[in-house]
Short mmCIF file of C-alpha atoms and ligand atoms in Angstrom, two decimals:
data_model
loop_
_atom_site.label_atom_id
_atom_site.label_comp_id
_atom_site.label_asym_id
_atom_site.label_seq_id
_atom_site.Cartn_x
_atom_site.Cartn_y
_atom_site.Cartn_z
CA MET A 7 -45.31 -64.45 47.94
CA LYS A 8 -44.02 -60.88 47.86
CA ASN A 9 -42.57 -61.27 51.37
CA LEU A 10 -40.97 -64.50 50.32
CA SER A 11 -39.23 -62.87 47.36
CA ILE A 12 -37.93 -60.05 49.59
CA PHE A 13 -36.73 -62.63 52.11
CA LEU A 14 -34.97 -64.63 49.40
CA PHE A 15 -33.34 -61.48 48.07
CA ALA A 16 -32.14 -60.52 51.54
CA CYS A 17 -30.70 -64.03 52.02
CA LEU A 18 -28.87 -63.77 48.71
CA PHE A 19 -27.37 -60.42 49.70
CA ALA A 20 -26.27 -61.75 53.06
CA THR A 21 -24.62 -64.75 51.37
CA PHE A 22 -22.70 -62.52 48.94
CA ALA A 23 -21.60 -60.28 51.80
CA LEU A 24 -20.44 -63.21 53.92
CA VAL A 25 -18.59 -64.85 51.04
CA SER A 26 -16.70 -61.64 50.22
CA CYS A 27 -15.85 -60.79 53.83
CA GLY A 28 -14.79 -64.32 54.78
CA GLU A 29 -11.90 -64.40 52.33
CA LYS A 30 -9.95 -61.53 53.85
CA GLU A 31 -9.67 -63.24 57.20
CA ASP A 32 -8.70 -66.64 55.81
CA VAL A 33 -5.10 -66.57 57.02
CA THR A 34 -4.02 -69.84 58.61
CA PRO A 35 -1.25 -69.46 61.19
CA THR A 36 1.92 -71.46 60.49
CA PRO A 37 3.84 -73.05 63.34
CA THR A 38 7.31 -72.06 62.04
CA VAL A 39 8.35 -68.55 61.01
CA SER A 40 7.68 -68.41 57.28
CA LEU A 41 10.06 -66.91 54.72
CA TYR A 42 7.42 -64.20 54.24
CA GLU A 43 7.74 -63.14 57.86
CA ARG A 44 11.52 -63.41 57.85
CA LEU A 45 11.69 -61.20 54.77
CA GLY A 46 9.69 -58.57 56.65
CA GLY A 47 6.17 -58.97 55.27
CA ILE A 48 4.44 -57.18 52.44
CA ALA A 49 6.12 -53.79 53.02
CA ALA A 50 9.62 -55.26 52.75
CA ILE A 51 8.71 -57.43 49.75
CA SER A 52 7.20 -54.47 47.90
CA ALA A 53 10.31 -52.38 48.65
CA VAL A 54 12.53 -55.15 47.23
CA VAL A 55 10.30 -55.54 44.14
CA ASP A 56 10.34 -51.79 43.50
CA GLN A 57 14.13 -51.85 43.68
CA PHE A 58 14.27 -54.98 41.51
CA LEU A 59 12.08 -53.43 38.80
CA ALA A 60 14.05 -50.18 38.94
CA ASN A 61 17.20 -52.29 38.37
CA VAL A 62 15.50 -54.06 35.46
CA VAL A 63 14.44 -50.77 33.84
CA GLY A 64 18.02 -49.49 34.13
CA ASP A 65 19.55 -52.70 32.77
CA ASN A 66 20.20 -52.32 29.05
CA VAL A 67 20.58 -56.09 28.60
CA ILE A 68 16.84 -56.58 29.22
CA ASN A 69 15.08 -53.22 29.55
CA ALA A 70 13.92 -53.17 25.91
CA ARG A 71 11.74 -56.18 26.78
CA PHE A 72 9.94 -54.10 29.39
CA ALA A 73 9.63 -50.89 27.33
CA PRO A 74 5.89 -51.35 26.58
CA THR A 75 5.26 -52.16 30.25
CA VAL A 76 7.04 -49.06 31.56
CA ALA A 77 5.24 -46.88 28.99
CA ASP A 78 1.83 -48.02 30.29
CA PRO A 79 1.05 -47.25 33.96
CA PHE A 80 -1.61 -49.97 34.15
CA ARG A 81 0.75 -52.67 32.83
CA THR A 82 3.49 -51.43 35.16
CA GLN A 83 1.14 -51.78 38.12
CA LEU A 84 -0.04 -55.19 37.05
CA LEU A 85 3.50 -56.54 36.64
CA ARG A 86 4.66 -55.05 39.93
CA ASN A 87 1.66 -56.37 41.89
CA ASN A 88 1.92 -59.78 40.22
CA LEU A 89 5.60 -60.02 41.17
CA ILE A 90 4.87 -59.00 44.77
CA ASP A 91 2.00 -61.50 44.96
CA GLN A 92 4.17 -64.22 43.44
CA ILE A 93 7.04 -63.72 45.89
CA CYS A 94 4.71 -63.18 48.85
CA ALA A 95 2.62 -66.30 48.09
CA GLY A 96 5.73 -68.40 47.31
CA ALA A 97 7.25 -67.32 50.63
CA GLY A 98 4.17 -68.46 52.54
CA GLY A 99 2.51 -65.05 52.88
CA PRO A 100 -1.19 -64.20 52.71
CA CYS A 101 -1.14 -63.11 49.04
CA GLN A 102 -2.86 -64.66 46.07
CA TYR A 103 -1.01 -64.73 42.76
CA LYS A 104 -3.61 -63.78 40.15
CA GLY A 105 -1.40 -63.53 37.07
CA LYS A 106 -0.71 -65.89 34.21
CA THR A 107 1.41 -69.02 34.62
CA MET A 108 5.10 -68.43 33.84
CA LEU A 109 4.75 -70.45 30.66
CA GLU A 110 1.73 -68.42 29.49
CA ALA A 111 3.36 -65.10 30.40
CA HIS A 112 6.65 -65.79 28.60
CA THR A 113 5.63 -67.91 25.63
CA GLY A 114 6.63 -66.28 22.34
CA MET A 115 9.26 -64.06 23.97
CA GLN A 116 12.22 -66.37 23.20
CA ILE A 117 14.02 -65.23 26.34
CA THR A 118 17.68 -66.27 26.37
CA GLU A 119 19.69 -67.72 29.22
CA ALA A 120 21.76 -64.48 29.33
CA GLU A 121 18.58 -62.41 29.75
CA PHE A 122 17.34 -64.71 32.49
CA ASN A 123 20.69 -64.40 34.30
CA ALA A 124 20.59 -60.61 33.91
CA LEU A 125 17.14 -60.48 35.52
CA VAL A 126 18.20 -62.76 38.37
CA GLY A 127 21.27 -60.52 38.82
CA ASP A 128 18.96 -57.50 39.14
CA LEU A 129 16.93 -59.34 41.77
CA VAL A 130 20.03 -60.35 43.72
CA ALA A 131 21.28 -56.74 43.59
CA ALA A 132 17.94 -55.58 45.06
CA LEU A 133 18.11 -58.22 47.81
CA ASN A 134 21.71 -57.20 48.60
CA GLN A 135 20.74 -53.57 48.80
CA PHE A 136 18.24 -54.42 51.53
CA ASN A 137 20.80 -56.65 53.29
CA VAL A 138 18.61 -59.73 53.01
CA PRO A 139 20.56 -62.55 54.74
CA GLN A 140 22.06 -65.32 52.55
CA LYS A 141 19.68 -68.00 53.92
CA GLU A 142 16.56 -66.02 52.96
CA LYS A 143 18.11 -65.05 49.62
CA ASP A 144 18.84 -68.70 48.81
CA GLU A 145 15.31 -69.76 49.83
CA LEU A 146 13.76 -67.09 47.62
CA LEU A 147 15.95 -67.94 44.63
CA ALA A 148 15.10 -71.61 45.17
CA ILE A 149 11.42 -70.71 44.75
CA LEU A 150 12.04 -68.77 41.52
CA GLY A 151 14.78 -70.99 40.04
CA PRO A 152 12.51 -73.87 38.98
CA MET A 153 10.49 -71.41 36.86
CA LYS A 154 13.45 -71.05 34.49
CA SER A 155 12.38 -73.88 32.18
CA ASP A 156 8.99 -72.17 31.67
CA ILE A 157 10.63 -68.82 30.91
CA VAL A 158 13.81 -69.42 28.87
CA GLY A 159 13.49 -70.35 25.19
CA GLN A 160 9.69 -70.35 25.12
CA MET B 297 -44.78 -51.38 38.04
CA ARG B 298 -44.57 -55.10 38.71
CA PHE B 299 -42.63 -55.62 35.45
CA PHE B 300 -40.28 -52.76 36.37
CA ARG B 301 -39.60 -54.27 39.78
CA PHE B 302 -39.06 -57.69 38.26
CA SER B 303 -36.58 -56.27 35.71
CA ILE B 304 -34.66 -54.48 38.47
CA ALA B 305 -34.44 -57.69 40.50
CA VAL B 306 -33.20 -59.67 37.49
CA PHE B 307 -30.67 -56.95 36.61
CA ALA B 308 -29.41 -56.88 40.22
CA LEU B 309 -29.02 -60.65 40.24
CA VAL B 310 -27.19 -60.64 36.89
CA CYS B 311 -24.79 -57.95 38.19
CA LEU B 312 -24.15 -59.83 41.44
CA ALA B 313 -23.66 -63.11 39.61
CA GLY B 314 -21.19 -61.37 37.25
CA TRP B 315 -19.30 -59.93 40.20
CA PHE B 316 -19.25 -63.33 41.89
CA LEU B 317 -17.74 -64.97 38.81
CA LEU B 318 -15.21 -62.22 38.01
CA ARG B 319 -14.13 -61.13 41.49
CA GLN B 320 -10.46 -61.59 42.32
CA PRO B 321 -9.31 -63.14 45.58
CA TYR B 322 -8.15 -60.56 48.11
CA SER B 323 -4.44 -59.88 48.31
CA PRO B 324 -2.66 -57.29 50.49
CA THR B 325 -1.05 -55.87 47.32
CA GLN B 326 -4.40 -54.23 46.55
CA GLU B 327 -3.66 -51.83 49.38
CA LEU B 328 -0.24 -50.76 48.15
CA GLN B 329 0.16 -47.35 46.56
CA ALA B 330 0.64 -47.37 42.79
CA VAL B 331 4.14 -46.54 41.54
CA SER B 332 5.72 -45.51 38.24
CA TYR B 333 9.25 -46.22 37.07
CA THR B 334 10.89 -43.24 35.44
CA ALA B 335 14.31 -43.49 33.81
CA PHE B 336 16.65 -40.53 33.30
CA ASN B 337 19.79 -40.20 31.19
CA VAL B 338 22.35 -38.64 33.51
CA VAL B 339 25.82 -37.38 32.77
CA VAL B 340 28.13 -38.15 35.69
CA PRO B 341 31.94 -37.99 35.94
CA ASP B 342 32.13 -41.54 37.38
CA SER B 343 29.84 -44.31 38.59
CA ILE B 344 30.30 -43.27 42.24
CA ALA B 345 28.65 -39.95 41.41
CA GLY B 346 25.78 -41.85 39.75
CA PHE B 347 25.33 -44.11 42.78
CA SER B 348 25.26 -41.15 45.12
CA LEU B 349 22.63 -39.45 42.94
CA ALA B 350 20.50 -42.60 43.24
CA GLN B 351 21.14 -42.66 46.98
CA ALA B 352 20.01 -39.03 47.29
CA ALA B 353 16.85 -39.74 45.29
CA ARG B 354 15.92 -42.52 47.73
CA GLY B 355 15.51 -39.89 50.43
CA TRP B 356 12.92 -37.81 48.55
CA GLU B 357 9.29 -38.08 49.60
CA GLY B 358 7.35 -40.37 47.27
CA VAL B 359 10.43 -42.24 46.02
CA THR B 360 10.20 -45.97 46.80
CA ALA B 361 13.40 -47.11 45.06
CA SER B 362 16.16 -45.74 42.92
CA THR B 363 19.11 -47.16 41.05
CA PHE B 364 21.98 -46.07 38.81
CA ASN B 365 23.29 -48.40 36.14
CA PRO B 366 26.82 -47.39 35.01
CA ALA B 367 26.58 -49.55 31.86
CA SER B 368 23.46 -47.82 30.53
CA GLY B 369 24.00 -44.42 32.19
CA LEU B 370 20.38 -44.61 33.36
CA LEU B 371 19.14 -43.49 36.72
CA VAL B 372 15.78 -45.13 37.42
CA VAL B 373 13.39 -43.94 40.09
CA SER B 374 10.34 -45.84 41.34
CA HIS B 375 7.93 -43.25 42.73
CA THR B 376 4.34 -42.72 43.82
CA ALA B 377 2.13 -39.83 42.67
CA LYS B 378 3.53 -37.76 45.58
CA ILE B 379 6.43 -36.76 43.38
CA THR B 380 6.09 -36.00 39.66
CA GLU B 381 8.53 -36.71 36.85
CA ARG B 382 9.04 -32.97 36.49
CA ASP B 383 9.98 -32.64 40.19
CA LEU B 384 12.39 -35.55 39.87
CA LEU B 385 13.98 -34.04 36.78
CA GLY B 386 14.35 -30.69 38.57
CA HIS B 387 15.93 -32.22 41.68
CA LEU B 388 18.32 -34.37 39.62
CA GLN B 389 19.37 -31.43 37.47
CA ILE B 390 20.18 -29.37 40.56
CA LEU B 391 22.15 -32.21 42.17
CA SER B 392 24.12 -33.29 39.11
CA SER B 393 24.61 -29.77 37.69
CA LYS B 394 24.59 -31.37 34.24
CA PRO B 395 21.69 -31.72 31.80
CA VAL B 396 19.37 -34.61 32.72
CA SER B 397 16.76 -35.94 30.32
CA LYS B 398 13.93 -38.39 30.73
CA LYS B 399 14.37 -41.62 28.79
CA ASN B 400 11.19 -42.28 26.87
CA PHE B 401 10.43 -45.92 26.32
CA PRO B 402 8.57 -46.46 23.03
CA GLU B 403 4.85 -47.15 23.40
CA PRO B 404 3.75 -50.51 22.01
CA VAL B 405 2.75 -50.44 18.35
CA GLY B 406 -0.02 -52.44 16.70
CA ALA B 407 -3.62 -53.20 17.57
CA LYS B 408 -4.68 -52.19 21.03
CA CYS B 409 -7.83 -53.03 22.97
CA PRO B 410 -10.17 -49.99 22.67
CA VAL B 411 -11.45 -50.54 26.22
CA PRO B 412 -8.98 -49.16 28.77
CA GLN B 413 -7.38 -52.00 30.75
CA ALA B 414 -8.04 -50.18 34.02
CA ALA B 415 -11.79 -50.11 33.24
CA LEU B 416 -11.76 -53.86 32.58
CA ALA B 417 -9.91 -54.49 35.82
CA ASN B 418 -12.55 -52.49 37.70
CA LEU B 419 -15.47 -54.34 36.13
CA PRO B 420 -16.11 -56.59 39.17
CA ASN B 421 -16.34 -53.52 41.43
CA TRP B 422 -18.75 -51.82 39.04
CA LEU B 423 -20.91 -54.95 38.90
CA LEU B 424 -20.97 -55.23 42.70
CA GLY B 425 -21.88 -51.53 43.12
CA THR B 426 -24.62 -51.66 40.48
CA GLY B 427 -25.95 -54.95 41.89
CA ILE B 428 -26.22 -53.50 45.40
CA ILE B 429 -27.89 -50.29 44.19
CA MET B 430 -30.37 -52.22 42.05
CA GLY B 431 -31.04 -54.65 44.90
CA LEU B 432 -31.74 -51.81 47.31
CA THR B 433 -34.00 -50.12 44.74
CA PHE B 434 -35.93 -53.37 44.42
CA VAL B 435 -36.35 -53.65 48.20
CA LEU B 436 -37.43 -50.01 48.56
CA LEU B 437 -39.90 -50.30 45.68
CA SER B 438 -41.34 -53.47 47.21
CA ILE B 439 -41.78 -51.78 50.60
CA ALA B 440 -43.37 -48.71 48.97
CA GLN B 441 -45.76 -50.87 47.00
CA LYS B 442 -46.69 -52.91 50.05
CA LYS B 443 -47.42 -49.72 52.02
CA SER B 444 -49.60 -48.25 49.30
CA HIS B 445 -51.41 -51.59 49.04
CA THR B 446 -52.09 -51.60 52.82
CA LEU B 447 -53.33 -47.99 52.65
CA GLU B 448 -55.66 -48.90 49.77
CA LEU B 449 -57.05 -51.81 51.77
CA SER B 450 -57.57 -49.76 54.94
CA ALA B 451 -59.27 -46.98 52.95
C1 HEM C 22 12.49 -65.90 37.68
C2 HEM C 22 12.31 -65.13 36.66
C3 HEM C 22 11.01 -64.46 36.27
C4 HEM C 22 9.86 -64.32 36.97
C5 HEM C 22 9.53 -64.80 38.38
C6 HEM C 22 8.94 -63.58 36.14
C7 HEM C 22 7.64 -63.22 36.50
C8 HEM C 22 6.75 -62.57 35.68
C9 HEM C 22 5.38 -62.27 36.02
C10 HEM C 22 4.73 -62.57 37.36
C11 HEM C 22 4.82 -61.67 34.97
C12 HEM C 22 3.39 -61.13 34.88
C13 HEM C 22 2.45 -62.19 34.36
C14 HEM C 22 1.06 -61.62 34.06
O1 HEM C 22 0.96 -60.56 33.44
O2 HEM C 22 0.06 -62.25 34.44
C15 HEM C 22 5.83 -61.55 33.95
C16 HEM C 22 5.64 -60.95 32.73
C17 HEM C 22 6.67 -60.62 31.89
N1 HEM C 22 7.97 -61.06 31.99
FE1 HEM C 22 8.75 -62.22 33.41
N2 HEM C 22 9.55 -63.28 34.96
C18 HEM C 22 10.83 -63.80 35.00
C19 HEM C 22 11.76 -63.70 34.00
C20 HEM C 22 11.67 -62.87 32.91
C21 HEM C 22 12.77 -62.56 32.00
C22 HEM C 22 14.18 -63.15 32.11
C23 HEM C 22 12.28 -61.69 31.10
C24 HEM C 22 12.96 -61.03 29.95
C25 HEM C 22 14.15 -60.57 29.95
C26 HEM C 22 10.88 -61.46 31.40
C27 HEM C 22 10.03 -60.65 30.70
C28 HEM C 22 8.69 -60.48 30.98
C29 HEM C 22 7.82 -59.62 30.19
C30 HEM C 22 8.22 -58.76 28.99
C31 HEM C 22 6.54 -59.72 30.76
C32 HEM C 22 5.25 -59.04 30.30
C33 HEM C 22 5.03 -57.76 31.08
C34 HEM C 22 3.71 -57.11 30.68
O3 HEM C 22 2.70 -57.81 30.51
O4 HEM C 22 3.67 -55.90 30.55
N3 HEM C 22 10.55 -62.20 32.52
N4 HEM C 22 6.99 -62.13 34.41
#
């Protein structure tokens, strides 16, 4: 009986270990070159997002919205990583977006069209700074564009 | 002793089950270095001078991005812990030869969760660690008890 309980415990441990290890390697190869790869992978996306958020923090049309985020290192990190995950996953990369839905995240903020355009302008400026080609820029903006209805006026 | 062992096993299972339910899927972002965004009020003769300050900042170790916004007069630097706000301020002051000040964004007012957010985010890791330690303790205790039982029998 005692041996059986030890055996069961060992099995349980092994299962947990396998489940947690298996996830990291679950990257299915895609036949065509994904937007993620064309953008330059996670390093390039994180460089663009850092530039994008720096632009946002400097932009007095919208930076007041992000004041509590910038004042809190944990929130800053969360927003930055969520944005990287969102772009990376949307572009076909191996990331998992773990944040709220766009509707959940922006409900109650009453974001205006002008603010949305200002933020998109900051993103485009970041993409231009890294000389991202027009095709990739358009593809990325096409992923984010449809989110507008969940963000503006909510 | 038996009750103690049983409690440890139950505790380990509860921790592991908690970890299993709360764990986040792996994402390569977890491996990125944390950054902060620090904004400075700079006084520059024209926007070109502001842009070149931002350009210079991009070359400093620990700086991941930098921008100057002529409309707000803010120079924003995204940086890792390799370079502090004080270092940035010092470098910018030297380069611009004009007073530079950090722009402080107001902290959020109102009720705040008393548990630090970072601690909550680390909860799954804590549960996994505690579950493994408790599980190993259970296994070691079981082995020790089995050995002492065998010794008793042989004596
Ligand atoms: C395509 C446009 C946008 C995208 C992709 C986007 C994406 C995101 C994401 C991923 C989050 C984090 C969600 C989470 O915490 O789980 C977030 C939060 C937030 N967004 Fe947006 N957003 C967009 C537009 C805007 C605009 C236009 C504004 C305002 C000017 C805005 C203000 C905020 C604020 C204040 C937060 C909360 C940050 C925090 O929790 O500290 N967003 N957004």
